[in-house]
């Protein structure tokens, strides 16, 4: 058999060595959904889960795999290199209103001249979130890390991964550039070029990266399929129930809603598929908003009212989840072995 040991399917997952009870220890995945400013909800959920579980440190030694898309990518990359959940939350809270401050232009120019928001502000916010790790190649991250984007030129998904998922699949692109590529949502931000190729938001292909993460984990460690566990955190979207009569609407109405509807369907489908594959080894936390709650419908509403609504929902979901899934969450966040 040829190839480096790190590329072989039988290689031991990170943090699971031959003397660490590998036969008993779960292979834990933290999967974080796309959602713009609504990532404030996700970060609030995670911070409160850590508080309830009595975990005050970083999580890079608690999960074997981190996966994230767009704002979820920023969070996943930061957490994977040891940034604490509280620091991640603080960065989103501090930078969100600045990132989602529209560039000065009239509505006609906005429609004709490209992105609504300034990519330089996004870049600065990402650098602040990652700190000294911003220029670090994703390849060098010692835990498994998966981040999707879309290559405009080829029309294919670009999956950025760290070396633990296989040297042959790992990328030398910096964490900053990986996050910029995954967050380059069309109309919101300009495409972000990586090695000359224009990249678009990973939400176009994997708004919810649950199944993407599972695929890469099972490709890498097929023998560990029965030990995979996943904590998936949404961004308070994709849960609203729509009235049947609303499906019969005109072209203009569909034009306003179609893109977000398609993204919501993908998000919900990925969660359903992951749940079917993993059963009770999968927990998905999200907020089912009522129709008309703008803080949970828009990706770019960074008002004081939206902040309050998102953080309040995050605190509530964490509290209820900890009551319902306490053993699972404690095991995921504490690093305890599965029974």
mmCIF file of C-alpha atoms in Angstrom:
data_model
loop_
_atom_site.group_PDB
_atom_site.id
_atom_site.type_symbol
_atom_site.label_atom_id
_atom_site.label_comp_id
_atom_site.label_asym_id
_atom_site.label_seq_id
_atom_site.Cartn_x
_atom_site.Cartn_y
_atom_site.Cartn_z
ATOM 1 C CA UNK A 1 0.000 0.000 0.000
ATOM 2 C CA UNK A 2 1.356 3.399 -0.921
ATOM 3 C CA UNK A 3 0.799 6.870 0.518
ATOM 4 C CA UNK A 4 1.713 8.606 3.730
ATOM 5 C CA UNK A 5 0.369 7.212 6.990
ATOM 6 C CA UNK A 6 -1.613 10.395 7.607
ATOM 7 C CA UNK A 7 -3.661 9.694 4.465
ATOM 8 C CA UNK A 8 -4.622 6.128 5.342
ATOM 9 C CA UNK A 9 -8.237 5.489 6.364
ATOM 10 C CA UNK A 10 -7.110 3.478 9.380
ATOM 11 C CA UNK A 11 -5.237 6.388 10.940
ATOM 12 C CA UNK A 12 -6.282 7.240 14.508
ATOM 13 C CA UNK A 13 -8.466 10.377 14.812
ATOM 14 C CA UNK A 14 -6.884 13.397 16.493
ATOM 15 C CA UNK A 15 -6.874 13.254 20.328
ATOM 16 C CA UNK A 16 -7.669 9.525 20.187
ATOM 17 C CA UNK A 17 -4.426 7.683 20.676
ATOM 18 C CA UNK A 18 -3.917 3.966 21.306
ATOM 19 C CA UNK A 19 -3.623 4.584 25.063
ATOM 20 C CA UNK A 20 -6.570 6.958 25.432
ATOM 21 C CA UNK A 21 -9.410 4.456 25.375
ATOM 22 C CA UNK A 22 -9.995 4.818 21.646
ATOM 23 C CA UNK A 23 -12.438 1.919 21.640
ATOM 24 C CA UNK A 24 -14.723 3.817 24.034
ATOM 25 C CA UNK A 25 -14.215 7.462 23.220
ATOM 26 C CA UNK A 26 -16.634 9.134 20.809
ATOM 27 C CA UNK A 27 -15.450 11.088 17.800
ATOM 28 C CA UNK A 28 -17.108 14.434 18.450
ATOM 29 C CA UNK A 29 -18.108 16.956 15.774
ATOM 30 C CA UNK A 30 -19.176 20.555 16.359
ATOM 31 C CA UNK A 31 -21.065 21.828 13.302
ATOM 32 C CA UNK A 32 -21.977 25.510 12.946
ATOM 33 C CA UNK A 33 -24.487 26.854 10.435
ATOM 34 C CA UNK A 34 -24.307 29.874 8.126
ATOM 35 C CA UNK A 35 -26.463 32.894 8.955
ATOM 36 C CA UNK A 36 -24.753 36.288 8.890
ATOM 37 C CA UNK A 37 -25.407 38.403 11.983
ATOM 38 C CA UNK A 38 -27.595 35.603 13.310
ATOM 39 C CA UNK A 39 -24.355 33.865 14.214
ATOM 40 C CA UNK A 40 -24.758 35.885 17.407
ATOM 41 C CA UNK A 41 -27.463 33.356 18.330
ATOM 42 C CA UNK A 42 -25.137 30.379 17.718
ATOM 43 C CA UNK A 43 -22.316 31.872 19.760
ATOM 44 C CA UNK A 44 -24.727 32.720 22.589
ATOM 45 C CA UNK A 45 -25.986 29.127 22.634
ATOM 46 C CA UNK A 46 -22.446 27.761 22.832
ATOM 47 C CA UNK A 47 -21.321 30.159 25.572
ATOM 48 C CA UNK A 48 -24.349 29.302 27.691
ATOM 49 C CA UNK A 49 -23.952 25.557 27.169
ATOM 50 C CA UNK A 50 -20.356 25.863 28.367
ATOM 51 C CA UNK A 51 -21.514 27.832 31.403
ATOM 52 C CA UNK A 52 -24.162 25.266 32.278
ATOM 53 C CA UNK A 53 -21.686 22.390 31.811
ATOM 54 C CA UNK A 54 -19.048 24.162 33.903
ATOM 55 C CA UNK A 55 -16.589 24.471 31.012
ATOM 56 C CA UNK A 56 -14.700 27.769 30.999
ATOM 57 C CA UNK A 57 -11.760 26.952 28.756
ATOM 58 C CA UNK A 58 -11.299 26.639 25.019
ATOM 59 C CA UNK A 59 -12.874 23.753 23.124
ATOM 60 C CA UNK A 60 -10.074 22.726 20.777
ATOM 61 C CA UNK A 61 -9.327 19.706 22.968
ATOM 62 C CA UNK A 62 -13.012 18.821 23.468
ATOM 63 C CA UNK A 63 -13.991 18.142 19.846
ATOM 64 C CA UNK A 64 -12.158 16.058 17.276
ATOM 65 C CA UNK A 65 -13.793 17.881 14.356
ATOM 66 C CA UNK A 66 -14.993 21.451 13.760
ATOM 67 C CA UNK A 67 -17.139 22.352 10.734
ATOM 68 C CA UNK A 68 -18.670 25.683 9.804
ATOM 69 C CA UNK A 69 -20.059 27.739 6.950
ATOM 70 C CA UNK A 70 -19.814 31.538 6.548
ATOM 71 C CA UNK A 71 -20.216 33.009 10.067
ATOM 72 C CA UNK A 72 -20.115 29.388 11.215
ATOM 73 C CA UNK A 73 -16.753 29.089 9.473
ATOM 74 C CA UNK A 74 -15.408 32.069 11.404
ATOM 75 C CA UNK A 75 -16.550 30.488 14.651
ATOM 76 C CA UNK A 76 -15.283 27.003 13.744
ATOM 77 C CA UNK A 77 -11.842 28.270 12.703
ATOM 78 C CA UNK A 78 -11.477 30.375 15.851
ATOM 79 C CA UNK A 79 -12.619 27.581 18.171
ATOM 80 C CA UNK A 80 -10.355 25.049 16.431
ATOM 81 C CA UNK A 81 -7.249 27.111 17.262
ATOM 82 C CA UNK A 82 -8.176 27.650 20.901
ATOM 83 C CA UNK A 83 -10.137 30.910 20.917
ATOM 84 C CA UNK A 84 -12.702 30.624 23.716
ATOM 85 C CA UNK A 85 -16.445 30.663 22.958
ATOM 86 C CA UNK A 86 -16.813 33.877 24.976
ATOM 87 C CA UNK A 87 -14.190 35.643 22.860
ATOM 88 C CA UNK A 88 -15.935 34.442 19.710
ATOM 89 C CA UNK A 89 -19.242 35.811 20.993
ATOM 90 C CA UNK A 90 -17.644 39.115 21.967
ATOM 91 C CA UNK A 91 -16.096 39.503 18.500
ATOM 92 C CA UNK A 92 -19.414 38.932 16.720
ATOM 93 C CA UNK A 93 -21.203 41.250 19.128
ATOM 94 C CA UNK A 94 -18.634 44.022 18.715
ATOM 95 C CA UNK A 95 -18.164 43.789 14.939
ATOM 96 C CA UNK A 96 -21.608 42.821 13.637
ATOM 97 C CA UNK A 97 -23.094 46.340 13.421
ATOM 98 C CA UNK A 98 -19.987 47.619 11.627
ATOM 99 C CA UNK A 99 -19.818 44.707 9.171
ATOM 100 C CA UNK A 100 -23.489 45.108 8.288
ATOM 101 C CA UNK A 101 -23.438 48.871 7.852
ATOM 102 C CA UNK A 102 -24.380 49.469 4.208
ATOM 103 C CA UNK A 103 -21.919 51.248 1.942
ATOM 104 C CA UNK A 104 -23.085 54.780 1.062
ATOM 105 C CA UNK A 105 -24.896 54.540 -2.282
ATOM 106 C CA UNK A 106 -28.405 55.049 -3.565
ATOM 107 C CA UNK A 107 -30.760 52.132 -4.189
ATOM 108 C CA UNK A 108 -30.330 52.156 -7.971
ATOM 109 C CA UNK A 109 -26.544 52.080 -7.707
ATOM 110 C CA UNK A 110 -26.821 49.356 -5.072
ATOM 111 C CA UNK A 111 -28.743 47.165 -7.506
ATOM 112 C CA UNK A 112 -26.318 47.786 -10.348
ATOM 113 C CA UNK A 113 -22.895 48.214 -8.742
ATOM 114 C CA UNK A 114 -22.279 45.133 -6.641
ATOM 115 C CA UNK A 115 -22.139 44.280 -2.974
ATOM 116 C CA UNK A 116 -24.124 46.119 -0.313
ATOM 117 C CA UNK A 117 -21.495 45.711 2.412
ATOM 118 C CA UNK A 118 -17.790 46.495 2.646
ATOM 119 C CA UNK A 119 -15.568 43.404 2.488
ATOM 120 C CA UNK A 120 -12.742 45.290 4.198
ATOM 121 C CA UNK A 121 -14.855 45.565 7.329
ATOM 122 C CA UNK A 122 -15.589 41.847 7.157
ATOM 123 C CA UNK A 123 -11.879 41.151 6.763
ATOM 124 C CA UNK A 124 -11.048 43.231 9.822
ATOM 125 C CA UNK A 125 -13.713 41.468 11.898
ATOM 126 C CA UNK A 126 -12.424 38.040 10.847
ATOM 127 C CA UNK A 127 -8.849 39.001 11.688
ATOM 128 C CA UNK A 128 -9.976 40.193 15.110
ATOM 129 C CA UNK A 129 -11.831 36.925 15.711
ATOM 130 C CA UNK A 130 -8.827 34.783 14.759
ATOM 131 C CA UNK A 131 -6.171 36.962 16.388
ATOM 132 C CA UNK A 132 -2.608 35.724 15.848
ATOM 133 C CA UNK A 133 -3.949 32.719 13.943
ATOM 134 C CA UNK A 134 -5.385 34.730 11.032
ATOM 135 C CA UNK A 135 -2.422 34.051 8.741
ATOM 136 C CA UNK A 136 -2.073 30.414 9.803
ATOM 137 C CA UNK A 137 -2.603 27.872 6.984
ATOM 138 C CA UNK A 138 -5.652 25.729 7.627
ATOM 139 C CA UNK A 139 -3.445 22.704 6.920
ATOM 140 C CA UNK A 140 -1.522 23.326 10.153
ATOM 141 C CA UNK A 141 -4.517 23.284 12.503
ATOM 142 C CA UNK A 142 -3.992 20.213 14.713
ATOM 143 C CA UNK A 143 -7.673 19.234 14.914
ATOM 144 C CA UNK A 144 -9.898 18.309 11.989
ATOM 145 C CA UNK A 145 -11.460 21.422 10.439
ATOM 146 C CA UNK A 146 -13.868 21.572 7.474
ATOM 147 C CA UNK A 147 -15.057 24.778 5.756
ATOM 148 C CA UNK A 148 -16.964 24.989 2.446
ATOM 149 C CA UNK A 149 -16.993 27.744 -0.166
ATOM 150 C CA UNK A 150 -18.035 27.805 -3.826
ATOM 151 C CA UNK A 151 -15.676 28.372 -6.746
ATOM 152 C CA UNK A 152 -17.518 30.669 -9.136
ATOM 153 C CA UNK A 153 -15.348 29.736 -12.118
ATOM 154 C CA UNK A 154 -15.832 25.967 -11.855
ATOM 155 C CA UNK A 155 -19.276 25.992 -10.269
ATOM 156 C CA UNK A 156 -18.049 23.450 -7.739
ATOM 157 C CA UNK A 157 -17.735 23.337 -3.978
ATOM 158 C CA UNK A 158 -14.301 24.169 -2.591
ATOM 159 C CA UNK A 159 -13.796 22.286 0.668
ATOM 160 C CA UNK A 160 -10.983 23.679 2.808
ATOM 161 C CA UNK A 161 -9.613 21.156 5.299
ATOM 162 C CA UNK A 162 -6.850 20.720 7.843
ATOM 163 C CA UNK A 163 -4.254 17.936 7.720
ATOM 164 C CA UNK A 164 -5.911 15.568 10.224
ATOM 165 C CA UNK A 165 -8.520 14.887 7.535
ATOM 166 C CA UNK A 166 -5.719 13.704 5.245
ATOM 167 C CA UNK A 167 -2.613 15.467 3.970
ATOM 168 C CA UNK A 168 -3.704 14.937 0.377
ATOM 169 C CA UNK A 169 -6.883 16.937 1.023
ATOM 170 C CA UNK A 170 -5.424 19.677 3.220
ATOM 171 C CA UNK A 171 -5.114 23.268 2.021
ATOM 172 C CA UNK A 172 -2.365 25.860 2.470
ATOM 173 C CA UNK A 173 -4.854 28.740 2.379
ATOM 174 C CA UNK A 174 -4.796 30.908 5.516
ATOM 175 C CA UNK A 175 -7.628 30.763 8.039
ATOM 176 C CA UNK A 176 -8.440 34.404 7.273
ATOM 177 C CA UNK A 177 -8.796 33.691 3.551
ATOM 178 C CA UNK A 178 -10.775 30.510 4.201
ATOM 179 C CA UNK A 179 -13.267 32.499 6.287
ATOM 180 C CA UNK A 180 -13.458 35.320 3.749
ATOM 181 C CA UNK A 181 -14.172 32.811 0.971
ATOM 182 C CA UNK A 182 -16.854 31.003 2.958
ATOM 183 C CA UNK A 183 -18.542 34.291 3.949
ATOM 184 C CA UNK A 184 -18.584 35.985 0.506
ATOM 185 C CA UNK A 185 -22.362 35.909 0.136
ATOM 186 C CA UNK A 186 -23.473 37.223 -3.283
ATOM 187 C CA UNK A 187 -25.034 40.703 -3.124
ATOM 188 C CA UNK A 188 -23.907 41.068 0.508
ATOM 189 C CA UNK A 189 -20.130 40.939 -0.089
ATOM 190 C CA UNK A 190 -17.873 40.891 -3.131
ATOM 191 C CA UNK A 191 -16.432 37.534 -4.240
ATOM 192 C CA UNK A 192 -13.167 36.755 -2.469
ATOM 193 C CA UNK A 193 -10.261 35.550 -4.594
ATOM 194 C CA UNK A 194 -8.234 32.593 -3.395
ATOM 195 C CA UNK A 195 -5.244 31.791 -5.586
ATOM 196 C CA UNK A 196 -6.908 33.805 -8.353
ATOM 197 C CA UNK A 197 -10.260 32.032 -8.198
ATOM 198 C CA UNK A 198 -13.357 34.033 -7.139
ATOM 199 C CA UNK A 199 -14.966 32.316 -4.162
ATOM 200 C CA UNK A 200 -18.557 32.654 -2.990
ATOM 201 C CA UNK A 201 -20.323 31.899 0.274
ATOM 202 C CA UNK A 202 -20.303 28.259 1.373
ATOM 203 C CA UNK A 203 -23.992 28.614 2.174
ATOM 204 C CA UNK A 204 -24.689 28.151 -1.532
ATOM 205 C CA UNK A 205 -23.706 24.505 -1.175
ATOM 206 C CA UNK A 206 -23.751 23.656 2.538
ATOM 207 C CA UNK A 207 -25.547 26.284 4.584
ATOM 208 C CA UNK A 208 -25.731 23.625 7.266
ATOM 209 C CA UNK A 209 -22.446 21.654 7.063
ATOM 210 C CA UNK A 210 -23.631 18.634 9.083
ATOM 211 C CA UNK A 211 -23.634 16.139 6.206
ATOM 212 C CA UNK A 212 -20.481 17.608 4.669
ATOM 213 C CA UNK A 213 -18.666 17.085 7.984
ATOM 214 C CA UNK A 214 -20.020 13.547 8.317
ATOM 215 C CA UNK A 215 -18.889 12.689 4.797
ATOM 216 C CA UNK A 216 -15.331 13.855 5.401
ATOM 217 C CA UNK A 217 -15.137 12.158 8.805
ATOM 218 C CA UNK A 218 -16.415 8.817 7.489
ATOM 219 C CA UNK A 219 -14.141 9.040 4.449
ATOM 220 C CA UNK A 220 -11.199 9.581 6.788
ATOM 221 C CA UNK A 221 -12.133 7.217 9.616
ATOM 222 C CA UNK A 222 -14.682 4.699 8.296
ATOM 223 C CA UNK A 223 -13.961 2.346 11.193
ATOM 224 C CA UNK A 224 -15.214 5.015 13.645
ATOM 225 C CA UNK A 225 -18.721 5.309 12.202
ATOM 226 C CA UNK A 226 -20.411 3.938 15.319
ATOM 227 C CA UNK A 227 -18.531 6.401 17.552
ATOM 228 C CA UNK A 228 -19.364 9.612 15.711
ATOM 229 C CA UNK A 229 -21.390 12.135 17.707
ATOM 230 C CA UNK A 230 -22.437 15.596 16.546
ATOM 231 C CA UNK A 231 -23.568 18.784 18.200
ATOM 232 C CA UNK A 232 -25.070 21.002 15.497
ATOM 233 C CA UNK A 233 -26.016 24.621 16.207
ATOM 234 C CA UNK A 234 -28.160 26.640 13.820
ATOM 235 C CA UNK A 235 -28.550 30.379 13.409
ATOM 236 C CA UNK A 236 -32.221 30.662 14.384
ATOM 237 C CA UNK A 237 -33.494 30.192 10.840
ATOM 238 C CA UNK A 238 -35.108 27.473 8.676
ATOM 239 C CA UNK A 239 -37.730 26.633 11.300
ATOM 240 C CA UNK A 240 -40.653 28.882 10.415
ATOM 241 C CA UNK A 241 -43.838 27.150 9.240
ATOM 242 C CA UNK A 242 -45.261 28.722 6.094
ATOM 243 C CA UNK A 243 -48.942 29.024 5.263
ATOM 244 C CA UNK A 244 -50.052 26.709 2.411
ATOM 245 C CA UNK A 245 -51.608 29.548 0.407
ATOM 246 C CA UNK A 246 -48.261 31.391 0.313
ATOM 247 C CA UNK A 247 -46.844 28.777 -2.083
ATOM 248 C CA UNK A 248 -49.090 30.133 -4.855
ATOM 249 C CA UNK A 249 -47.486 33.527 -5.395
ATOM 250 C CA UNK A 250 -46.251 35.610 -8.270
ATOM 251 C CA UNK A 251 -42.784 36.065 -9.709
ATOM 252 C CA UNK A 252 -42.016 39.236 -7.768
ATOM 253 C CA UNK A 253 -42.936 37.644 -4.443
ATOM 254 C CA UNK A 254 -40.831 34.581 -5.234
ATOM 255 C CA UNK A 255 -37.903 36.755 -6.299
ATOM 256 C CA UNK A 256 -37.741 38.237 -2.803
ATOM 257 C CA UNK A 257 -37.944 34.883 -1.036
ATOM 258 C CA UNK A 258 -36.562 32.185 -3.318
ATOM 259 C CA UNK A 259 -32.861 32.340 -2.374
ATOM 260 C CA UNK A 260 -33.506 32.236 1.369
ATOM 261 C CA UNK A 261 -36.126 29.530 0.910
ATOM 262 C CA UNK A 262 -33.651 27.322 -0.973
ATOM 263 C CA UNK A 263 -31.030 27.877 1.726
ATOM 264 C CA UNK A 264 -33.551 27.033 4.458
ATOM 265 C CA UNK A 265 -34.532 23.808 2.675
ATOM 266 C CA UNK A 266 -30.896 22.761 2.378
ATOM 267 C CA UNK A 267 -30.307 23.523 6.057
ATOM 268 C CA UNK A 268 -33.297 21.504 7.190
ATOM 269 C CA UNK A 269 -32.504 18.613 4.834
ATOM 270 C CA UNK A 270 -28.927 18.327 6.079
ATOM 271 C CA UNK A 271 -30.170 18.201 9.672
ATOM 272 C CA UNK A 272 -32.701 15.492 8.804
ATOM 273 C CA UNK A 273 -30.077 13.389 7.002
ATOM 274 C CA UNK A 274 -27.579 13.722 9.857
ATOM 275 C CA UNK A 275 -30.259 12.737 12.382
ATOM 276 C CA UNK A 276 -31.192 9.671 10.346
ATOM 277 C CA UNK A 277 -27.553 8.602 10.139
ATOM 278 C CA UNK A 278 -26.608 9.208 13.768
ATOM 279 C CA UNK A 279 -29.856 8.779 15.681
ATOM 280 C CA UNK A 280 -29.452 9.741 19.337
ATOM 281 C CA UNK A 281 -25.783 10.570 18.703
ATOM 282 C CA UNK A 282 -26.952 13.768 17.011
ATOM 283 C CA UNK A 283 -28.344 16.887 18.684
ATOM 284 C CA UNK A 284 -29.408 19.921 16.668
ATOM 285 C CA UNK A 285 -30.093 23.178 18.494
ATOM 286 C CA UNK A 286 -32.017 25.947 16.784
ATOM 287 C CA UNK A 287 -34.772 28.488 17.361
ATOM 288 C CA UNK A 288 -38.084 28.110 15.537
ATOM 289 C CA UNK A 289 -39.061 31.695 14.928
ATOM 290 C CA UNK A 290 -42.570 32.863 14.212
ATOM 291 C CA UNK A 291 -43.253 34.380 10.814
ATOM 292 C CA UNK A 292 -42.565 38.104 10.698
ATOM 293 C CA UNK A 293 -39.767 38.156 13.294
ATOM 294 C CA UNK A 294 -37.230 40.126 11.261
ATOM 295 C CA UNK A 295 -34.289 39.360 13.556
ATOM 296 C CA UNK A 296 -34.668 35.691 12.579
ATOM 297 C CA UNK A 297 -35.563 36.211 8.924
ATOM 298 C CA UNK A 298 -32.826 38.588 7.806
ATOM 299 C CA UNK A 299 -29.134 37.755 7.732
ATOM 300 C CA UNK A 300 -27.960 41.348 8.009
ATOM 301 C CA UNK A 301 -30.172 43.019 10.602
ATOM 302 C CA UNK A 302 -27.696 44.132 13.276
ATOM 303 C CA UNK A 303 -29.929 46.496 15.232
ATOM 304 C CA UNK A 304 -30.160 46.706 19.015
ATOM 305 C CA UNK A 305 -33.537 44.981 18.873
ATOM 306 C CA UNK A 306 -32.146 42.153 16.754
ATOM 307 C CA UNK A 307 -29.202 41.749 19.136
ATOM 308 C CA UNK A 308 -31.541 41.440 22.102
ATOM 309 C CA UNK A 309 -33.816 38.957 20.317
ATOM 310 C CA UNK A 310 -30.960 36.746 19.102
ATOM 311 C CA UNK A 311 -29.141 36.634 22.426
ATOM 312 C CA UNK A 312 -32.347 36.048 24.380
ATOM 313 C CA UNK A 313 -33.289 33.174 22.070
ATOM 314 C CA UNK A 314 -29.783 31.724 22.379
ATOM 315 C CA UNK A 315 -29.920 31.772 26.168
ATOM 316 C CA UNK A 316 -33.374 30.159 26.153
ATOM 317 C CA UNK A 317 -32.420 27.407 23.704
ATOM 318 C CA UNK A 318 -29.244 26.585 25.664
ATOM 319 C CA UNK A 319 -31.191 26.336 28.921
ATOM 320 C CA UNK A 320 -33.863 24.081 27.441
ATOM 321 C CA UNK A 321 -31.315 21.956 25.591
ATOM 322 C CA UNK A 322 -29.286 21.395 28.717
ATOM 323 C CA UNK A 323 -32.344 20.122 30.548
ATOM 324 C CA UNK A 324 -33.293 17.777 27.696
ATOM 325 C CA UNK A 325 -29.812 16.633 26.583
ATOM 326 C CA UNK A 326 -27.670 17.145 29.668
ATOM 327 C CA UNK A 327 -25.766 13.845 29.518
ATOM 328 C CA UNK A 328 -24.965 14.312 25.828
ATOM 329 C CA UNK A 329 -23.864 17.938 26.218
ATOM 330 C CA UNK A 330 -21.777 17.212 29.308
ATOM 331 C CA UNK A 331 -20.010 14.402 27.463
ATOM 332 C CA UNK A 332 -19.400 16.550 24.383
ATOM 333 C CA UNK A 333 -18.068 19.562 26.285
ATOM 334 C CA UNK A 334 -16.234 17.851 29.122
ATOM 335 C CA UNK A 335 -14.311 15.318 27.080
ATOM 336 C CA UNK A 336 -15.703 12.366 29.065
ATOM 337 C CA UNK A 337 -15.691 9.020 27.333
ATOM 338 C CA UNK A 338 -18.929 7.491 26.189
ATOM 339 C CA UNK A 339 -20.238 4.608 28.289
#
